Coordinates of C-alpha atoms and ligand atoms in Angstrom, one line a residue:
R372 CA 0.0 -0.1 0.0
A373 CA 3.1 2.3 0.7
K374 CA 4.4 1.4 -2.5
E375 CA 1.3 2.3 -4.3
A376 CA 0.9 5.8 -2.4
G377 CA 4.7 6.5 -3.2
R378 CA 4.0 5.5 -7.1
N379 CA 0.8 7.7 -6.8
Q380 CA 3.2 10.4 -5.2
I381 CA 5.6 9.9 -8.2
Q382 CA 3.5 10.2 -10.8
F383 CA 1.7 13.3 -9.5
Y384 CA 5.1 15.1 -9.3
E385 CA 6.3 13.8 -12.7
A386 CA 2.5 15.2 -14.1
A387 CA 3.1 18.7 -12.3
M388 CA 6.7 18.6 -13.9
H389 CA 5.7 18.0 -17.2
A390 CA 2.8 20.6 -17.1
R391 CA 5.5 23.0 -16.0
V392 CA 7.8 22.3 -19.0
H393 CA 5.0 22.0 -21.2
E394 CA 3.9 25.7 -20.0
R395 CA 7.3 27.0 -20.7
T396 CA 7.9 25.5 -23.8
L397 CA 4.5 27.2 -25.0
I398 CA 5.1 30.8 -23.4
E399 CA 8.2 30.4 -25.1
A400 CA 7.3 29.6 -28.5
E401 CA 4.4 32.1 -28.4
L402 CA 6.5 34.8 -27.0
R403 CA 8.9 34.9 -29.9
H404 CA 6.0 36.1 -32.0
A405 CA 4.1 38.5 -29.4
L406 CA 6.1 41.6 -30.6
E407 CA 5.6 41.4 -34.4
R408 CA 1.9 40.3 -33.7
G409 CA 1.6 43.4 -31.7
E410 CA 0.6 41.5 -28.5
L411 CA 2.3 43.4 -26.2
S412 CA 1.4 46.7 -24.5
L413 CA 2.1 48.8 -21.5
H414 CA 0.3 49.7 -18.4
Y415 CA 1.2 52.6 -16.2
Q416 CA 0.9 53.1 -12.6
P417 CA 1.1 56.3 -11.1
K418 CA 4.0 57.3 -8.4
L419 CA 3.0 60.2 -5.9
S420 CA 4.4 62.6 -3.7
L421 CA 3.8 61.7 -0.2
R422 CA 4.0 65.3 0.9
S423 CA 2.0 66.9 -1.8
G424 CA 0.0 63.9 -3.1
E425 CA 1.0 65.2 -6.3
M426 CA 1.5 62.5 -9.3
L427 CA 5.4 62.8 -10.1
G428 CA 5.9 59.6 -12.1
L429 CA 4.6 56.4 -13.6
E430 CA 6.0 52.9 -14.2
A431 CA 5.5 51.3 -17.4
L432 CA 4.6 47.6 -16.6
L433 CA 4.4 45.4 -19.7
R434 CA 1.3 43.5 -20.5
W435 CA 1.0 40.5 -22.9
Q436 CA -2.4 39.6 -24.6
H437 CA -2.6 36.5 -26.3
P438 CA -5.2 35.4 -28.3
T439 CA -5.8 32.1 -26.7
L440 CA -3.8 32.2 -23.4
G441 CA -5.3 35.5 -22.5
M442 CA -3.6 37.8 -20.2
V443 CA -0.3 36.7 -19.4
A444 CA 1.3 38.2 -16.2
P445 CA 5.1 39.5 -16.2
A446 CA 5.4 36.9 -13.7
R447 CA 5.0 34.2 -16.1
F448 CA 6.9 35.3 -19.3
I449 CA 9.4 37.8 -18.0
S450 CA 11.8 34.8 -16.8
V451 CA 11.3 33.1 -20.1
A452 CA 12.2 36.4 -22.1
E453 CA 15.1 36.7 -20.2
E454 CA 16.5 33.2 -20.7
T455 CA 16.1 33.5 -24.0
G456 CA 17.1 36.7 -24.7
L457 CA 14.1 37.7 -26.3
I458 CA 13.7 40.5 -23.3
V459 CA 16.5 42.4 -25.6
P460 CA 14.3 43.6 -28.7
I461 CA 11.2 43.3 -26.2
G462 CA 12.7 45.7 -23.7
R463 CA 13.9 47.9 -26.6
W464 CA 10.5 48.1 -27.7
V465 CA 9.3 48.8 -24.3
V466 CA 11.6 51.9 -23.9
R467 CA 10.5 53.2 -27.4
A468 CA 6.8 53.0 -26.6
A469 CA 7.1 54.4 -22.9
C470 CA 9.1 57.6 -24.4
Q471 CA 6.7 58.1 -27.2
Q472 CA 3.8 57.7 -25.0
N473 CA 4.9 60.0 -22.3
Q474 CA 5.5 62.5 -25.0
A475 CA 1.6 61.9 -26.5
W476 CA 0.3 62.9 -23.0
Q477 CA 2.5 66.0 -22.9
R478 CA 1.2 66.9 -26.7
A479 CA -2.1 66.5 -25.3
G480 CA -1.4 69.4 -22.8
L481 CA -1.1 66.9 -19.7
A482 CA 1.6 67.9 -16.9
P483 CA 4.8 66.2 -17.4
Q484 CA 5.4 62.9 -15.8
R485 CA 8.6 61.0 -15.1
I486 CA 8.4 57.6 -16.9
A487 CA 10.1 54.5 -15.6
V488 CA 11.2 51.5 -17.3
N489 CA 11.9 48.1 -15.8
L490 CA 15.5 46.5 -17.1
S491 CA 16.4 43.1 -16.4
M492 CA 20.2 41.7 -16.3
R493 CA 19.9 40.7 -19.8
Q494 CA 19.3 43.9 -21.0
F495 CA 22.0 45.6 -18.7
S496 CA 24.4 43.7 -20.2
D497 CA 23.5 43.9 -23.7
P498 CA 26.1 46.4 -25.3
G499 CA 23.6 48.4 -27.4
L500 CA 21.5 49.3 -24.4
V501 CA 22.9 53.1 -23.9
D502 CA 22.5 53.5 -27.9
G503 CA 19.4 52.0 -27.6
I504 CA 18.4 54.7 -25.3
I505 CA 19.6 57.5 -26.7
A506 CA 17.8 56.7 -30.1
A507 CA 14.8 56.1 -28.0
L508 CA 15.1 59.6 -26.3
A509 CA 16.1 61.4 -29.9
D510 CA 13.4 59.6 -32.1
S511 CA 10.7 60.5 -29.1
G512 CA 12.0 64.0 -28.4
L513 CA 11.6 63.2 -24.7
K514 CA 13.7 65.3 -22.3
P515 CA 16.0 62.6 -20.5
H516 CA 15.4 63.6 -16.9
L517 CA 11.5 62.2 -17.9
L518 CA 13.0 59.0 -18.3
E519 CA 13.7 56.5 -15.3
L520 CA 15.5 53.4 -15.5
E521 CA 14.6 50.7 -12.6
L522 CA 17.6 48.0 -12.2
T523 CA 17.6 45.6 -9.1
E524 CA 20.4 45.7 -6.5
S525 CA 21.2 42.0 -7.6
L526 CA 21.5 43.1 -11.5
M527 CA 24.1 45.9 -9.8
M528 CA 25.7 43.6 -7.4
H529 CA 26.4 41.0 -10.0
N530 CA 29.5 42.9 -11.8
V531 CA 29.9 46.0 -9.8
D532 CA 32.8 47.5 -12.0
A533 CA 30.6 46.9 -15.1
A534 CA 27.3 48.3 -13.3
V535 CA 29.2 51.4 -12.0
E536 CA 30.3 52.3 -15.5
V537 CA 27.1 51.5 -17.4
L538 CA 25.4 53.6 -14.4
A539 CA 27.7 56.4 -15.4
R540 CA 27.1 56.2 -18.8
L541 CA 23.3 56.2 -18.3
K542 CA 23.7 59.0 -15.7
K543 CA 25.5 61.3 -18.0
L544 CA 22.3 61.3 -20.3
G545 CA 20.4 62.9 -17.6
V546 CA 18.1 60.0 -17.2
A547 CA 17.2 59.3 -13.6
L548 CA 18.0 55.7 -12.2
S549 CA 16.4 53.5 -9.5
I550 CA 16.8 50.6 -7.5
D551 CA 13.8 48.5 -7.5
D552 CA 12.8 46.0 -5.0
F553 CA 15.4 47.1 -2.5
G554 CA 15.9 44.6 0.2
T555 CA 14.8 41.3 -1.5
G556 CA 18.7 40.7 -3.4
Y557 CA 21.8 41.0 -1.9
S558 CA 23.6 44.2 -1.3
S559 CA 26.8 45.5 -0.2
L560 CA 26.4 48.8 1.7
A561 CA 29.6 49.6 0.9
Y562 CA 29.1 49.4 -2.8
L563 CA 25.5 51.2 -2.9
R564 CA 27.4 54.6 -2.4
L565 CA 29.4 53.6 -5.6
F566 CA 25.5 53.8 -7.7
P567 CA 24.6 57.2 -8.8
V568 CA 21.2 56.7 -8.3
D569 CA 18.3 58.9 -7.5
Y570 CA 15.6 56.3 -6.0
L571 CA 15.6 53.7 -3.7
K572 CA 12.3 51.5 -3.9
I573 CA 11.6 49.7 -1.0
D574 CA 10.1 46.1 -1.9
Q575 CA 6.4 45.7 -1.7
S576 CA 6.7 42.6 0.6
F577 CA 8.5 44.8 3.4
V578 CA 5.3 47.2 3.0
R579 CA 2.7 44.7 3.1
D580 CA 4.2 43.3 6.4
M581 CA 5.8 46.3 8.4
L582 CA 2.9 46.8 10.2
G583 CA 2.2 43.6 11.6
D584 CA 6.1 42.6 12.2
P585 CA 8.0 45.4 14.6
N586 CA 10.9 43.9 13.3
V587 CA 9.7 44.6 9.4
A588 CA 9.0 48.0 10.6
A589 CA 12.5 48.8 11.9
I590 CA 14.0 47.3 8.3
V591 CA 11.8 50.0 6.4
R592 CA 12.5 53.0 8.9
S593 CA 16.3 51.6 8.6
I594 CA 16.0 51.6 4.8
I595 CA 14.4 55.0 4.4
A596 CA 17.1 56.6 6.6
L597 CA 19.9 55.0 4.9
A598 CA 18.4 56.1 1.7
H599 CA 18.3 59.3 2.8
S600 CA 21.8 59.6 4.0
L601 CA 23.4 58.5 0.7
D602 CA 20.9 61.2 -1.1
F603 CA 18.6 59.0 -2.3
K604 CA 15.0 59.5 -2.2
V605 CA 12.8 56.6 -1.4
V606 CA 9.5 55.5 -3.1
A607 CA 7.3 52.6 -1.3
E608 CA 6.0 50.2 -3.4
G609 CA 2.7 48.2 -3.1
V610 CA 1.1 50.4 -0.9
E611 CA -2.5 49.2 -0.2
T612 CA -4.0 50.9 3.0
E613 CA -4.3 54.0 4.6
A614 CA -2.3 53.0 7.7
Q615 CA 0.6 52.0 5.4
L616 CA 0.2 55.5 3.9
A617 CA 0.5 57.1 6.9
Y618 CA 3.2 55.1 8.7
L619 CA 5.2 56.1 5.6
R620 CA 4.5 59.6 5.8
R621 CA 5.1 59.8 9.2
Y622 CA 8.8 58.0 8.7
Q623 CA 9.4 60.4 5.7
C624 CA 9.1 58.4 2.9
D625 CA 9.3 60.4 -0.1
E626 CA 7.0 58.8 -2.9
M627 CA 4.5 56.0 -2.9
Q628 CA 3.2 53.4 -5.4
G629 CA 0.1 51.2 -5.1
Y630 CA -3.3 50.1 -5.1
L631 CA -4.3 52.5 -2.7
F632 CA -4.4 55.2 -5.1
S633 CA -4.3 53.1 -8.6
R634 CA -3.6 49.8 -10.2
P635 CA -1.8 50.0 -13.4
L636 CA -3.8 51.6 -16.1
S637 CA -3.6 51.9 -19.8
A638 CA -2.6 54.9 -21.6
D639 CA -5.9 56.5 -21.7
G640 CA -6.7 55.6 -18.4
I641 CA -3.5 57.8 -17.1
A642 CA -4.9 60.6 -19.4
G643 CA -8.0 60.8 -17.5
L644 CA -6.2 60.7 -14.3
L645 CA -4.1 63.3 -15.2
R646 CA -7.0 65.5 -16.4
Q647 CA -8.8 65.1 -13.3
E648 CA -5.7 66.2 -11.4
A649 CA -5.2 69.3 -13.4
G650 CA -8.9 70.3 -13.0
L651 CA -9.8 69.5 -16.4
P652 CA -13.0 67.7 -17.6
A653 CA -12.2 63.9 -18.2
A654 CA -12.7 63.8 -22.0
V655 CA -11.5 59.9 -21.6
Q656 CA -13.1 58.0 -18.2
G657 CA -11.5 55.6 -16.5
G658 CA -9.1 53.3 -18.3
E659 CA -10.0 49.6 -17.9
G660 CA -7.7 48.9 -15.0
E661 CA -6.9 45.5 -14.0
R662 CA -8.3 42.7 -11.6
Ligands
C2E632 P1 8.2 45.6 -10.3 O1 8.8 46.3 -11.3 O2 8.4 45.4 -8.8 O3 6.7 46.3 -10.3 C1 5.8 46.4 -9.5 C2 4.6 45.0 -9.6 O4 4.1 45.3 -8.3 C3 3.9 45.2 -10.5 O5 3.3 43.8 -11.1 C4 2.7 46.0 -10.3 O6 1.4 45.7 -11.0 C5 2.7 45.4 -8.9 N1 2.0 46.5 -7.9 C6 1.8 47.6 -7.8 N2 0.9 48.1 -6.9 C7 0.8 47.2 -5.8 C8 0.0 46.9 -4.7 O7 -0.5 47.8 -4.0 N3 -0.3 45.5 -4.5 C9 0.2 44.4 -5.1 N4 -0.1 43.1 -4.2 N5 0.8 44.4 -6.3 C10 1.3 45.9 -6.4 P2 3.5 43.4 -12.7 O8 3.0 44.6 -13.8 O9 2.5 42.0 -12.8 O10 5.2 43.1 -13.0 C11 6.1 42.0 -11.9 C12 7.4 42.3 -12.3 O11 7.5 42.0 -13.6 C13 7.6 43.8 -12.2 O12 8.0 44.0 -11.0 C14 9.1 43.8 -13.1 O13 10.0 43.3 -12.2 C15 8.6 42.6 -14.4 N6 8.3 43.4 -15.2 C16 7.0 44.5 -15.5 N7 7.7 44.7 -16.9 C17 8.5 44.9 -17.1 C18 9.8 45.3 -18.5 O14 8.6 46.0 -19.2 N8 10.7 45.0 -18.6 C19 11.2 44.0 -17.5 N9 12.7 43.6 -18.0 N10 10.6 43.6 -16.4 C20 9.1 43.9 -16.5
MG633 MG1 9.6 48.1 -11.1
MG634 MG1 9.7 46.6 -7.6
MG635 MG1 8.5 43.9 -7.2

């Protein structure tokens, strides 16, 4: 009987493993064509000043609408894109699309926003990265200080010398730089000061847990103090409640991003928000939002 149960267990694991391999193969095959088929788009999540409540920026987040798989979340395809190298052409498209969209909002008379784009490891080590960004800025006409690049600490620590060099080249263009998901990777505090970054983003897992766990709260306060002493501004990710907002404000966090204010929205949804902020009639209502 035990043997039987064991065999069932093994079959169960094998089936689960096959399903995973199958899913990955499918995602990979479909992702190869996603760009040319126009299945990729960007949604945008606002970043607000905790002092004034003003909207200061946006983060562009990739969305993949597949005809049969439906809406595929970044968690399901970014790692595949990274492993296959597809992230390089996709990421180049993201930067261009974000720059162009930002210009389109400004042409529509909306207040200028800083727009952030996520870069993964493979993109960061692509020798064409800096030229690609120069071209995206030149072609769109976007002012460099209105583009922000989000990089994880692990990516920067992976090869500190190379990272410092690339970051310096990016900084020289005038773009803003931030460290994403701070606190989840491995950082050496000694190296942190070598990176010419402007923002540090506290990972959402800390924001989620800080009010229920005094140790996490202490970590959050320390991250804010550390960042400020290095002259970085601090952005909190994943703010979902008023209580979290109040806590972050009390400890002088600079900006927030999260469902409390807004989920990522379509470009039209953002235009609607910006019109509301400016007190203009909302020509476009709402945006589709997300679940
Ligand atoms: P990230 O850069 O840390 O982005 C924040 C993620 O948290 C987004 O998930 C966002 O929708 C989600 N989020 C925002 N506010 C809240 C909140 O209040 N509560 C909760 N629970 N979640 C919130 P998303 O859009 O699924 O993206 C996941 C990750 O995929 C991103 O994490 C980023 O690492 C990666 N990613 C997304 N777009 C791109 C891209 O264009 N290029 C690259 N290389 N990576 C991307
Ligand atoms: Mg990010
Ligand atoms: Mg993040
Ligand atoms: Mg994150």
